[in-house]
């Protein structure tokens, strides 16, 4: 399993977590609103982290390709 694949898998999981939290906040009448809000916030933080990780990996791959061509 490559780093890029792990980052993409983590990003997908964070998206699911965030969307499920937002869905529970909007659609259902939550008895405890803390849990869906926690899901939404933690999923959003994971999305940001996944995006930054994938961007970092892509930059490294592009730099490696440039070095190979020179």
PDB file of N, CA and C in Angstrom:
ATOM      1  N   UNK A   1       0.847  -1.161   0.000  1.00  0.00           N
ATOM      2  CA  UNK A   1       0.000   0.000   0.000  1.00  0.00           C
ATOM      3  C   UNK A   1       0.903   1.238   0.000  1.00  0.00           C
ATOM      4  N   UNK A   2       0.720   2.081  -0.980  1.00  0.00           N
ATOM      5  CA  UNK A   2       1.555   3.271  -1.093  1.00  0.00           C
ATOM      6  C   UNK A   2       1.029   4.384  -0.195  1.00  0.00           C
ATOM      7  N   UNK A   3       1.872   5.389   0.004  1.00  0.00           N
ATOM      8  CA  UNK A   3       1.472   6.527   0.832  1.00  0.00           C
ATOM      9  C   UNK A   3       0.299   7.280   0.211  1.00  0.00           C
ATOM     10  N   UNK A   4       0.333   7.410  -1.106  1.00  0.00           N
ATOM     11  CA  UNK A   4      -0.733   8.140  -1.785  1.00  0.00           C
ATOM     12  C   UNK A   4      -2.068   7.410  -1.631  1.00  0.00           C
ATOM     13  N   UNK A   5      -2.054   6.088  -1.757  1.00  0.00           N
ATOM     14  CA  UNK A   5      -3.281   5.308  -1.613  1.00  0.00           C
ATOM     15  C   UNK A   5      -3.826   5.418  -0.188  1.00  0.00           C
ATOM     16  N   UNK A   6      -2.940   5.365   0.801  1.00  0.00           N
ATOM     17  CA  UNK A   6      -3.373   5.508   2.192  1.00  0.00           C
ATOM     18  C   UNK A   6      -3.985   6.879   2.437  1.00  0.00           C
ATOM     19  N   UNK A   7      -3.379   7.919   1.861  1.00  0.00           N
ATOM     20  CA  UNK A   7      -3.911   9.270   2.025  1.00  0.00           C
ATOM     21  C   UNK A   7      -5.281   9.396   1.364  1.00  0.00           C
ATOM     22  N   UNK A   8      -5.440   8.795   0.191  1.00  0.00           N
ATOM     23  CA  UNK A   8      -6.732   8.840  -0.492  1.00  0.00           C
ATOM     24  C   UNK A   8      -7.797   8.071   0.285  1.00  0.00           C
ATOM     25  N   UNK A   9      -7.418   6.945   0.834  1.00  0.00           N
ATOM     26  CA  UNK A   9      -8.350   6.154   1.635  1.00  0.00           C
ATOM     27  C   UNK A   9      -8.755   6.912   2.901  1.00  0.00           C
ATOM     28  N   UNK A  10      -7.806   7.567   3.533  1.00  0.00           N
ATOM     29  CA  UNK A  10      -8.102   8.379   4.710  1.00  0.00           C
ATOM     30  C   UNK A  10      -8.989   9.561   4.376  1.00  0.00           C
ATOM     31  N   UNK A  11      -8.764  10.172   3.224  1.00  0.00           N
ATOM     32  CA  UNK A  11      -9.597  11.291   2.787  1.00  0.00           C
ATOM     33  C   UNK A  11     -11.030  10.827   2.550  1.00  0.00           C
ATOM     34  N   UNK A  12     -11.188   9.668   1.934  1.00  0.00           N
ATOM     35  CA  UNK A  12     -12.526   9.122   1.697  1.00  0.00           C
ATOM     36  C   UNK A  12     -13.241   8.833   3.017  1.00  0.00           C
ATOM     37  N   UNK A  13     -12.526   8.241   3.971  1.00  0.00           N
ATOM     38  CA  UNK A  13     -13.113   7.964   5.279  1.00  0.00           C
ATOM     39  C   UNK A  13     -13.500   9.232   6.014  1.00  0.00           C
ATOM     40  N   UNK A  14     -12.678  10.258   5.900  1.00  0.00           N
ATOM     41  CA  UNK A  14     -12.987  11.530   6.543  1.00  0.00           C
ATOM     42  C   UNK A  14     -14.203  12.188   5.906  1.00  0.00           C
ATOM     43  N   UNK A  15     -14.319  12.061   4.581  1.00  0.00           N
ATOM     44  CA  UNK A  15     -15.508  12.587   3.911  1.00  0.00           C
ATOM     45  C   UNK A  15     -16.770  11.894   4.411  1.00  0.00           C
ATOM     46  N   UNK A  16     -16.720  10.575   4.523  1.00  0.00           N
ATOM     47  CA  UNK A  16     -17.880   9.835   5.028  1.00  0.00           C
ATOM     48  C   UNK A  16     -18.225  10.243   6.453  1.00  0.00           C
ATOM     49  N   UNK A  17     -17.213  10.385   7.289  1.00  0.00           N
ATOM     50  CA  UNK A  17     -17.428  10.770   8.677  1.00  0.00           C
ATOM     51  C   UNK A  17     -18.040  12.162   8.769  1.00  0.00           C
ATOM     52  N   UNK A  18     -17.516  13.094   7.992  1.00  0.00           N
ATOM     53  CA  UNK A  18     -18.025  14.461   8.010  1.00  0.00           C
ATOM     54  C   UNK A  18     -19.462  14.519   7.493  1.00  0.00           C
ATOM     55  N   UNK A  19     -19.722  13.856   6.368  1.00  0.00           N
ATOM     56  CA  UNK A  19     -21.065  13.892   5.796  1.00  0.00           C
ATOM     57  C   UNK A  19     -22.089  13.198   6.690  1.00  0.00           C
ATOM     58  N   UNK A  20     -21.698  12.123   7.357  1.00  0.00           N
ATOM     59  CA  UNK A  20     -22.645  11.461   8.256  1.00  0.00           C
ATOM     60  C   UNK A  20     -22.951  12.348   9.460  1.00  0.00           C
ATOM     61  N   UNK A  21     -21.949  13.057   9.962  1.00  0.00           N
ATOM     62  CA  UNK A  21     -22.189  13.977  11.072  1.00  0.00           C
ATOM     63  C   UNK A  21     -23.090  15.128  10.680  1.00  0.00           C
ATOM     64  N   UNK A  22     -22.847  15.696   9.503  1.00  0.00           N
ATOM     65  CA  UNK A  22     -23.681  16.803   9.028  1.00  0.00           C
ATOM     66  C   UNK A  22     -25.098  16.310   8.758  1.00  0.00           C
ATOM     67  N   UNK A  23     -25.224  15.128   8.187  1.00  0.00           N
ATOM     68  CA  UNK A  23     -26.544  14.564   7.910  1.00  0.00           C
ATOM     69  C   UNK A  23     -27.332  14.365   9.202  1.00  0.00           C
ATOM     70  N   UNK A  24     -26.675  13.833  10.212  1.00  0.00           N
ATOM     71  CA  UNK A  24     -27.368  13.614  11.484  1.00  0.00           C
ATOM     72  C   UNK A  24     -27.762  14.925  12.142  1.00  0.00           C
ATOM     73  N   UNK A  25     -26.943  15.959  11.974  1.00  0.00           N
ATOM     74  CA  UNK A  25     -27.293  17.257  12.541  1.00  0.00           C
ATOM     75  C   UNK A  25     -28.488  17.877  11.834  1.00  0.00           C
ATOM     76  N   UNK A  26     -28.570  17.698  10.519  1.00  0.00           N
ATOM     77  CA  UNK A  26     -29.615  18.359   9.740  1.00  0.00           C
ATOM     78  C   UNK A  26     -30.917  17.566   9.724  1.00  0.00           C
ATOM     79  N   UNK A  27     -30.850  16.274   9.467  1.00  0.00           N
ATOM     80  CA  UNK A  27     -32.054  15.492   9.205  1.00  0.00           C
ATOM     81  C   UNK A  27     -32.749  14.943  10.446  1.00  0.00           C
ATOM     82  N   UNK A  28     -32.005  14.523  11.411  1.00  0.00           N
ATOM     83  CA  UNK A  28     -32.622  13.887  12.564  1.00  0.00           C
ATOM     84  C   UNK A  28     -32.775  14.886  13.705  1.00  0.00           C
ATOM     85  N   UNK A  29     -33.615  14.515  14.634  1.00  0.00           N
ATOM     86  CA  UNK A  29     -33.733  15.299  15.851  1.00  0.00           C
ATOM     87  C   UNK A  29     -32.830  14.638  16.880  1.00  0.00           C
ATOM     88  N   UNK A  30     -31.611  15.122  16.977  1.00  0.00           N
ATOM     89  CA  UNK A  30     -30.669  14.449  17.874  1.00  0.00           C
ATOM     90  C   UNK A  30     -30.960  14.746  19.342  1.00  0.00           C
ATOM     91  N   UNK A  31     -30.952  13.692  20.125  1.00  0.00           N
ATOM     92  CA  UNK A  31     -31.104  13.865  21.566  1.00  0.00           C
ATOM     93  C   UNK A  31     -29.836  14.498  22.115  1.00  0.00           C
ATOM     94  N   UNK A  32     -28.721  13.990  21.659  1.00  0.00           N
ATOM     95  CA  UNK A  32     -27.432  14.544  22.045  1.00  0.00           C
ATOM     96  C   UNK A  32     -26.792  15.099  20.779  1.00  0.00           C
ATOM     97  N   UNK A  33     -26.699  16.414  20.675  1.00  0.00           N
ATOM     98  CA  UNK A  33     -26.158  17.030  19.473  1.00  0.00           C
ATOM     99  C   UNK A  33     -24.638  17.021  19.449  1.00  0.00           C
ATOM    100  N   UNK A  34     -24.014  16.638  20.538  1.00  0.00           N
ATOM    101  CA  UNK A  34     -22.559  16.682  20.615  1.00  0.00           C
ATOM    102  C   UNK A  34     -21.908  15.644  19.705  1.00  0.00           C
ATOM    103  N   UNK A  35     -22.470  14.458  19.633  1.00  0.00           N
ATOM    104  CA  UNK A  35     -21.862  13.372  18.862  1.00  0.00           C
ATOM    105  C   UNK A  35     -21.870  13.675  17.359  1.00  0.00           C
ATOM    106  N   UNK A  36     -22.995  14.057  16.752  1.00  0.00           N
ATOM    107  CA  UNK A  36     -22.942  14.401  15.321  1.00  0.00           C
ATOM    108  C   UNK A  36     -22.042  15.602  15.029  1.00  0.00           C
ATOM    109  N   UNK A  37     -22.020  16.571  15.926  1.00  0.00           N
ATOM    110  CA  UNK A  37     -21.134  17.723  15.731  1.00  0.00           C
ATOM    111  C   UNK A  37     -19.680  17.290  15.813  1.00  0.00           C
ATOM    112  N   UNK A  38     -19.376  16.377  16.722  1.00  0.00           N
ATOM    113  CA  UNK A  38     -18.018  15.855  16.845  1.00  0.00           C
ATOM    114  C   UNK A  38     -17.616  15.098  15.581  1.00  0.00           C
ATOM    115  N   UNK A  39     -18.543  14.311  15.029  1.00  0.00           N
ATOM    116  CA  UNK A  39     -18.275  13.605  13.771  1.00  0.00           C
ATOM    117  C   UNK A  39     -17.995  14.598  12.645  1.00  0.00           C
ATOM    118  N   UNK A  40     -18.821  15.635  12.551  1.00  0.00           N
ATOM    119  CA  UNK A  40     -18.663  16.611  11.474  1.00  0.00           C
ATOM    120  C   UNK A  40     -17.338  17.356  11.586  1.00  0.00           C
ATOM    121  N   UNK A  41     -16.990  17.781  12.781  1.00  0.00           N
ATOM    122  CA  UNK A  41     -15.753  18.546  12.972  1.00  0.00           C
ATOM    123  C   UNK A  41     -14.530  17.665  12.756  1.00  0.00           C
ATOM    124  N   UNK A  42     -14.537  16.473  13.327  1.00  0.00           N
ATOM    125  CA  UNK A  42     -13.370  15.597  13.157  1.00  0.00           C
ATOM    126  C   UNK A  42     -13.227  15.148  11.704  1.00  0.00           C
ATOM    127  N   UNK A  43     -14.325  14.928  11.023  1.00  0.00           N
ATOM    128  CA  UNK A  43     -14.259  14.588   9.604  1.00  0.00           C
ATOM    129  C   UNK A  43     -13.713  15.735   8.773  1.00  0.00           C
ATOM    130  N   UNK A  44     -14.107  16.957   9.114  1.00  0.00           N
ATOM    131  CA  UNK A  44     -13.606  18.125   8.393  1.00  0.00           C
ATOM    132  C   UNK A  44     -12.109  18.303   8.603  1.00  0.00           C
ATOM    133  N   UNK A  45     -11.653  18.095   9.827  1.00  0.00           N
ATOM    134  CA  UNK A  45     -10.215  18.179  10.110  1.00  0.00           C
ATOM    135  C   UNK A  45      -9.469  17.096   9.333  1.00  0.00           C
ATOM    136  N   UNK A  46     -10.041  15.909   9.263  1.00  0.00           N
ATOM    137  CA  UNK A  46      -9.433  14.833   8.488  1.00  0.00           C
ATOM    138  C   UNK A  46      -9.393  15.134   6.999  1.00  0.00           C
ATOM    139  N   UNK A  47     -10.428  15.794   6.492  1.00  0.00           N
ATOM    140  CA  UNK A  47     -10.450  16.189   5.084  1.00  0.00           C
ATOM    141  C   UNK A  47      -9.307  17.154   4.792  1.00  0.00           C
ATOM    142  N   UNK A  48      -9.155  18.161   5.649  1.00  0.00           N
ATOM    143  CA  UNK A  48      -8.061  19.120   5.456  1.00  0.00           C
ATOM    144  C   UNK A  48      -6.701  18.429   5.510  1.00  0.00           C
ATOM    145  N   UNK A  49      -6.529  17.555   6.483  1.00  0.00           N
ATOM    146  CA  UNK A  49      -5.265  16.829   6.596  1.00  0.00           C
ATOM    147  C   UNK A  49      -4.998  15.949   5.393  1.00  0.00           C
ATOM    148  N   UNK A  50      -6.030  15.285   4.893  1.00  0.00           N
ATOM    149  CA  UNK A  50      -5.875  14.431   3.718  1.00  0.00           C
ATOM    150  C   UNK A  50      -5.524  15.219   2.467  1.00  0.00           C
ATOM    151  N   UNK A  51      -6.148  16.369   2.308  1.00  0.00           N
ATOM    152  CA  UNK A  51      -5.851  17.214   1.149  1.00  0.00           C
ATOM    153  C   UNK A  51      -4.404  17.688   1.194  1.00  0.00           C
ATOM    154  N   UNK A  52      -3.964  18.144   2.360  1.00  0.00           N
ATOM    155  CA  UNK A  52      -2.579  18.609   2.480  1.00  0.00           C
ATOM    156  C   UNK A  52      -1.588  17.469   2.255  1.00  0.00           C
ATOM    157  N   UNK A  53      -1.915  16.291   2.740  1.00  0.00           N
ATOM    158  CA  UNK A  53      -1.024  15.138   2.563  1.00  0.00           C
ATOM    159  C   UNK A  53      -0.920  14.745   1.086  1.00  0.00           C
ATOM    160  N   UNK A  54      -2.041  14.718   0.380  1.00  0.00           N
ATOM    161  CA  UNK A  54      -2.026  14.374  -1.038  1.00  0.00           C
ATOM    162  C   UNK A  54      -1.282  15.437  -1.840  1.00  0.00           C
ATOM    163  N   UNK A  55      -1.472  16.706  -1.501  1.00  0.00           N
ATOM    164  CA  UNK A  55      -0.736  17.769  -2.193  1.00  0.00           C
ATOM    165  C   UNK A  55       0.763  17.628  -1.974  1.00  0.00           C
ATOM    166  N   UNK A  56       1.159  17.287  -0.754  1.00  0.00           N
ATOM    167  CA  UNK A  56       2.577  17.114  -0.454  1.00  0.00           C
ATOM    168  C   UNK A  56       3.160  15.946  -1.252  1.00  0.00           C
ATOM    169  N   UNK A  57       2.422  14.851  -1.331  1.00  0.00           N
ATOM    170  CA  UNK A  57       2.888  13.685  -2.088  1.00  0.00           C
ATOM    171  C   UNK A  57       2.993  14.016  -3.574  1.00  0.00           C
ATOM    172  N   UNK A  58       2.002  14.740  -4.111  1.00  0.00           N
ATOM    173  CA  UNK A  58       2.034  15.104  -5.529  1.00  0.00           C
ATOM    174  C   UNK A  58       3.206  16.030  -5.840  1.00  0.00           C
ATOM    175  N   UNK A  59       3.486  16.983  -4.945  1.00  0.00           N
ATOM    176  CA  UNK A  59       4.628  17.875  -5.161  1.00  0.00           C
ATOM    177  C   UNK A  59       5.929  17.087  -5.179  1.00  0.00           C
ATOM    178  N   UNK A  60       6.047  16.132  -4.279  1.00  0.00           N
ATOM    179  CA  UNK A  60       7.262  15.320  -4.230  1.00  0.00           C
ATOM    180  C   UNK A  60       7.409  14.487  -5.504  1.00  0.00           C
ATOM    181  N   UNK A  61       6.306  13.906  -5.977  1.00  0.00           N
ATOM    182  CA  UNK A  61       6.358  13.122  -7.215  1.00  0.00           C
ATOM    183  C   UNK A  61       6.747  13.992  -8.403  1.00  0.00           C
ATOM    184  N   UNK A  62       6.203  15.211  -8.459  1.00  0.00           N
ATOM    185  CA  UNK A  62       6.540  16.112  -9.563  1.00  0.00           C
ATOM    186  C   UNK A  62       8.003  16.525  -9.504  1.00  0.00           C
ATOM    187  N   UNK A  63       8.515  16.788  -8.307  1.00  0.00           N
ATOM    188  CA  UNK A  63       9.924  17.149  -8.167  1.00  0.00           C
ATOM    189  C   UNK A  63      10.826  15.989  -8.561  1.00  0.00           C
ATOM    190  N   UNK A  64      10.439  14.780  -8.199  1.00  0.00           N
ATOM    191  CA  UNK A  64      11.227  13.604  -8.579  1.00  0.00           C
ATOM    192  C   UNK A  64      11.252  13.420 -10.096  1.00  0.00           C
ATOM    193  N   UNK A  65      10.115  13.672 -10.757  1.00  0.00           N
ATOM    194  CA  UNK A  65      10.062  13.555 -12.213  1.00  0.00           C
ATOM    195  C   UNK A  65      10.934  14.613 -12.878  1.00  0.00           C
ATOM    196  N   UNK A  66      10.923  15.833 -12.330  1.00  0.00           N
ATOM    197  CA  UNK A  66      11.765  16.887 -12.891  1.00  0.00           C
ATOM    198  C   UNK A  66      13.241  16.550 -12.747  1.00  0.00           C
ATOM    199  N   UNK A  67      13.611  15.972 -11.617  1.00  0.00           N
ATOM    200  CA  UNK A  67      15.008  15.605 -11.411  1.00  0.00           C
ATOM    201  C   UNK A  67      15.437  14.478 -12.342  1.00  0.00           C
ATOM    202  N   UNK A  68      14.530  13.559 -12.630  1.00  0.00           N
ATOM    203  CA  UNK A  68      14.843  12.460 -13.545  1.00  0.00           C
ATOM    204  C   UNK A  68      15.038  12.967 -14.970  1.00  0.00           C
ATOM    205  N   UNK A  69      14.258  13.966 -15.358  1.00  0.00           N
ATOM    206  CA  UNK A  69      14.349  14.493 -16.722  1.00  0.00           C
ATOM    207  C   UNK A  69      15.616  15.314 -16.931  1.00  0.00           C
ATOM    208  N   UNK A  70      16.147  15.900 -15.893  1.00  0.00           N
ATOM    209  CA  UNK A  70      17.354  16.735 -16.034  1.00  0.00           C
ATOM    210  C   UNK A  70      18.552  15.922 -15.931  1.00  0.00           C
TER     211      UNK A  70
END
